[in-house]
CSV table of C-alpha atoms in Angstrom, one decimal:
chain,number,residue,atom,x,y,z
A,294,MET,CA,199.1,138.2,147.6
A,295,THR,CA,195.4,139.6,148.2
A,296,ARG,CA,191.0,137.5,148.2
A,297,ILE,CA,188.6,137.5,147.0
A,298,ILE,CA,185.8,139.1,149.4
A,299,GLY,CA,183.1,137.8,148.1
A,300,GLY,CA,180.8,135.6,147.1
A,301,LEU,CA,181.7,131.4,145.3
A,302,ALA,CA,185.0,132.2,146.3
A,303,GLY,CA,185.1,134.4,148.9
A,304,GLY,CA,188.3,134.5,151.1
A,305,ALA,CA,190.3,132.5,148.0
A,306,ARG,CA,193.7,133.3,147.9
A,307,LEU,CA,195.1,135.1,144.5
A,308,HIS,CA,198.5,135.5,143.2
A,309,VAL,CA,200.5,139.4,142.4
A,310,PRO,CA,202.5,139.3,139.6
A,311,VAL,CA,205.3,140.1,140.9
A,312,ARG,CA,206.3,143.3,138.9
A,313,GLY,CA,205.4,145.7,136.7
A,314,THR,CA,200.7,146.2,137.9
A,315,ARG,CA,199.8,147.9,140.7
A,316,PRO,CA,196.4,145.7,142.1
A,317,THR,CA,193.9,147.4,143.1
A,318,SER,CA,193.5,147.5,147.2
A,319,GLU,CA,190.9,145.3,149.8
A,320,ARG,CA,189.3,148.3,151.0
A,321,VAL,CA,188.8,150.1,147.0
A,322,ARG,CA,187.1,146.9,146.1
A,323,GLU,CA,185.3,146.1,148.7
A,324,ALA,CA,184.0,150.0,147.8
A,325,ILE,CA,183.6,149.3,144.4
A,326,PHE,CA,181.9,145.5,145.3
A,327,SER,CA,179.7,147.3,147.7
A,328,ALA,CA,178.4,149.6,145.3
A,329,LEU,CA,177.8,147.5,143.1
A,330,ASP,CA,176.2,145.0,145.0
A,331,ALA,CA,173.5,147.6,146.5
A,332,ARG,CA,172.2,147.7,142.5
A,333,SER,CA,173.3,144.1,141.9
A,334,LEU,CA,175.2,144.6,139.1
A,335,CYS,CA,177.2,141.7,139.1
A,336,ASP,CA,174.3,138.9,138.8
A,337,GLY,CA,174.5,138.1,135.3
A,338,ALA,CA,176.9,140.7,133.6
A,339,ARG,CA,178.9,140.3,131.4
A,340,VAL,CA,181.9,141.1,133.0
A,341,LEU,CA,185.2,143.0,131.1
A,342,ASP,CA,188.4,144.1,132.8
A,343,LEU,CA,191.3,145.9,130.7
A,344,PHE,CA,194.7,146.6,132.1
A,345,ALA,CA,193.4,142.9,134.5
A,346,GLY,CA,197.1,143.0,135.9
A,347,SER,CA,196.0,139.3,139.2
A,348,GLY,CA,192.5,140.2,136.9
A,349,ALA,CA,191.0,140.2,141.0
A,350,LEU,CA,188.4,143.3,140.2
A,351,GLY,CA,186.8,141.1,137.4
A,352,LEU,CA,187.4,137.6,139.4
A,353,GLU,CA,185.7,139.7,142.3
A,354,ALA,CA,182.5,139.7,139.7
A,355,ALA,CA,183.4,135.8,138.6
A,356,SER,CA,182.4,135.4,142.2
A,357,ARG,CA,179.9,137.0,142.3
A,358,GLY,CA,177.7,135.7,139.6
A,359,ALA,CA,179.1,137.6,136.6
A,360,GLU,CA,177.6,135.5,133.7
A,361,SER,CA,181.2,135.8,131.8
A,362,VAL,CA,184.1,137.5,132.7
A,363,VAL,CA,187.0,138.4,130.0
A,364,LEU,CA,190.3,140.1,132.1
A,365,VAL,CA,192.9,142.1,128.9
A,366,GLU,CA,197.1,142.1,130.2
A,367,ARG,CA,199.3,142.5,127.3
A,368,ASP,CA,202.1,141.6,130.1
A,369,ARG,CA,203.0,138.4,129.3
A,370,ALA,CA,203.9,137.3,133.1
A,371,ALA,CA,201.2,139.9,134.6
A,372,ALA,CA,197.7,137.5,132.1
A,373,LYS,CA,199.6,133.8,133.3
A,374,VAL,CA,199.1,135.1,137.8
A,375,ALA,CA,195.3,135.9,135.3
A,376,ILE,CA,195.7,132.1,134.5
A,377,ARG,CA,196.2,130.8,137.6
A,378,ASN,CA,194.6,133.3,139.6
A,379,ALA,CA,191.3,132.1,137.6
A,380,GLU,CA,191.5,129.3,137.7
A,381,THR,CA,191.0,129.2,142.2
A,382,VAL,CA,187.9,131.1,141.5
A,383,ALA,CA,186.6,128.9,138.6
A,384,LYS,CA,187.6,125.9,141.5
A,385,ALA,CA,185.1,127.3,143.1
A,386,GLY,CA,182.2,127.6,141.7
A,387,ALA,CA,182.4,129.9,140.0
A,388,THR,CA,182.9,131.1,136.0
A,389,ARG,CA,185.9,130.8,134.6
A,390,ALA,CA,187.1,133.3,133.0
A,391,LEU,CA,188.7,134.0,130.1
A,392,VAL,CA,192.4,135.3,129.6
A,393,GLU,CA,193.2,137.6,127.2
A,394,GLN,CA,197.0,138.1,126.8
A,395,VAL,CA,196.3,141.5,124.2
A,396,ALA,CA,196.6,145.2,124.4
A,397,VAL,CA,193.9,146.8,124.9
A,398,THR,CA,192.9,148.8,122.5
A,399,PRO,CA,193.2,145.5,120.0
A,400,PHE,CA,190.9,143.9,121.6
A,401,LEU,CA,188.6,145.8,122.0
A,402,GLN,CA,188.8,146.5,118.0
A,403,ARG,CA,187.8,143.2,117.8
A,404,SER,CA,186.0,142.3,119.7
A,405,GLY,CA,182.4,142.2,118.9
A,406,ARG,CA,181.1,142.3,122.2
A,407,SER,CA,178.7,143.4,124.6
A,408,PHE,CA,179.2,144.4,128.5
A,409,ASP,CA,177.1,145.1,130.9
A,410,LEU,CA,179.9,146.2,133.8
A,411,VAL,CA,183.2,147.6,132.7
A,412,PHE,CA,186.2,147.9,134.9
A,413,ILE,CA,189.4,150.0,133.7
A,414,ASP,CA,192.3,149.7,136.4
A,415,PRO,CA,194.3,151.6,133.9
A,416,PRO,CA,198.7,152.8,135.0
A,417,TYR,CA,198.5,156.0,136.9
A,418,ASP,CA,200.8,157.8,133.9
A,419,GLN,CA,199.2,156.8,132.1
A,420,PRO,CA,197.4,160.0,129.6
A,421,ASP,CA,194.4,161.2,130.0
A,422,GLY,CA,194.4,161.0,126.1
A,423,GLU,CA,195.0,157.5,125.7
A,424,LEU,CA,192.2,156.5,128.1
A,425,THR,CA,189.1,158.6,126.7
A,426,ALA,CA,190.5,157.1,123.5
A,427,VAL,CA,190.2,154.1,124.9
A,428,LEU,CA,186.5,154.5,126.5
A,429,ILE,CA,185.7,155.5,122.7
A,430,ASP,CA,186.6,152.5,121.8
A,431,LEU,CA,184.7,150.5,124.8
A,432,ALA,CA,181.8,153.1,124.0
A,433,PRO,CA,180.4,150.9,121.4
A,434,LEU,CA,181.0,147.2,123.0
A,435,LEU,CA,178.7,148.5,125.9
A,436,SER,CA,174.7,147.3,126.3
A,437,HIS,CA,172.3,149.9,127.4
A,438,PRO,CA,172.4,149.9,130.8
A,439,ALA,CA,176.1,149.4,131.0
A,440,THR,CA,178.5,150.7,134.2
A,441,VAL,CA,182.1,151.5,133.9
A,442,VAL,CA,184.6,151.6,136.9
A,443,VAL,CA,187.9,153.8,136.1
A,444,GLU,CA,190.0,153.8,138.8
A,445,ARG,CA,192.9,156.8,138.7
A,446,ALA,CA,195.7,158.0,140.7
A,447,ARG,CA,193.8,161.8,142.6
A,448,ARG,CA,196.2,164.0,141.4
A,449,ALA,CA,194.4,163.3,137.2
A,450,GLY,CA,191.3,165.0,138.9
A,451,PRO,CA,188.2,165.1,136.6
A,452,LEU,CA,187.5,162.0,134.2
A,453,GLU,CA,186.0,163.5,130.8
A,454,PRO,CA,184.0,160.9,129.5
A,455,PRO,CA,183.3,160.8,125.7
A,456,GLY,CA,179.8,161.6,124.9
A,457,ASP,CA,178.1,157.9,124.8
A,458,LEU,CA,179.5,158.7,128.7
A,459,GLU,CA,178.4,160.1,131.6
A,460,VAL,CA,180.3,159.9,134.7
A,461,GLU,CA,177.9,159.3,137.6
A,462,ARG,CA,179.2,159.3,140.3
A,463,THR,CA,183.4,160.0,141.8
A,464,ARG,CA,184.3,158.9,145.1
A,465,ASP,CA,187.1,159.5,146.2
A,466,TYR,CA,189.9,156.3,148.9
A,467,GLY,CA,193.1,158.2,149.9
A,468,ASP,CA,195.1,158.5,146.4
A,469,THR,CA,192.8,156.4,144.3
A,470,THR,CA,189.2,158.3,142.8
A,471,LEU,CA,186.6,155.9,141.4
A,472,HIS,CA,184.3,157.1,138.7
A,473,TYR,CA,181.3,155.3,137.7
A,474,LEU,CA,180.4,156.3,134.5
A,475,THR,CA,176.5,155.4,132.5
A,476,THR,CA,176.1,155.0,129.1
A,477,THR,CA,174.3,157.3,128.3
A,478,GLY,CA,171.9,155.1,125.7
A,479,ALA,CA,173.7,156.9,122.3
A,480,PHE,CA,174.1,152.7,121.9
A,481,ALA,CA,171.3,150.6,121.4
A,482,ASP,CA,171.8,146.7,123.3
A,483,HIS,CA,173.6,144.2,121.4
């Protein structure tokens, strides 16, 4: 079990999939949302949570005032847990998240939506090339400005985003590294 840290659903307990996911630690989530709240980036945001697992990152944003939240998780069992968690957070008065049980690439290629805030928390062993491909597919869906938070293993080293995105800052928390990316303006606001 994990919990929502703040906002309308603060304290709500979230279930985590039995296997196949690596939930973001509470310490790392606190750091992410402290940074986002300092810039009011959750309030009214259109949020996308890729490789969502339990949905904790996207649901935390929902609790903190996001306008819409989409959780993308291909694993059936994890998607069911995310749906259950989305219902819990919505009962507290937060935006009801939409859970898409599909792989990330097909979702991005057919979405057609625009997002202001995106969380990307792929498996730590995902090759750099696959993450770069996700960022390339994501770029046309980003509003300007947009923020993308990428969580990776510290051992993965620096992140080299495609030209549509730039690394604004990087923070380490134990074996986890957070990369905060922003749009460069190559794509106009949708």
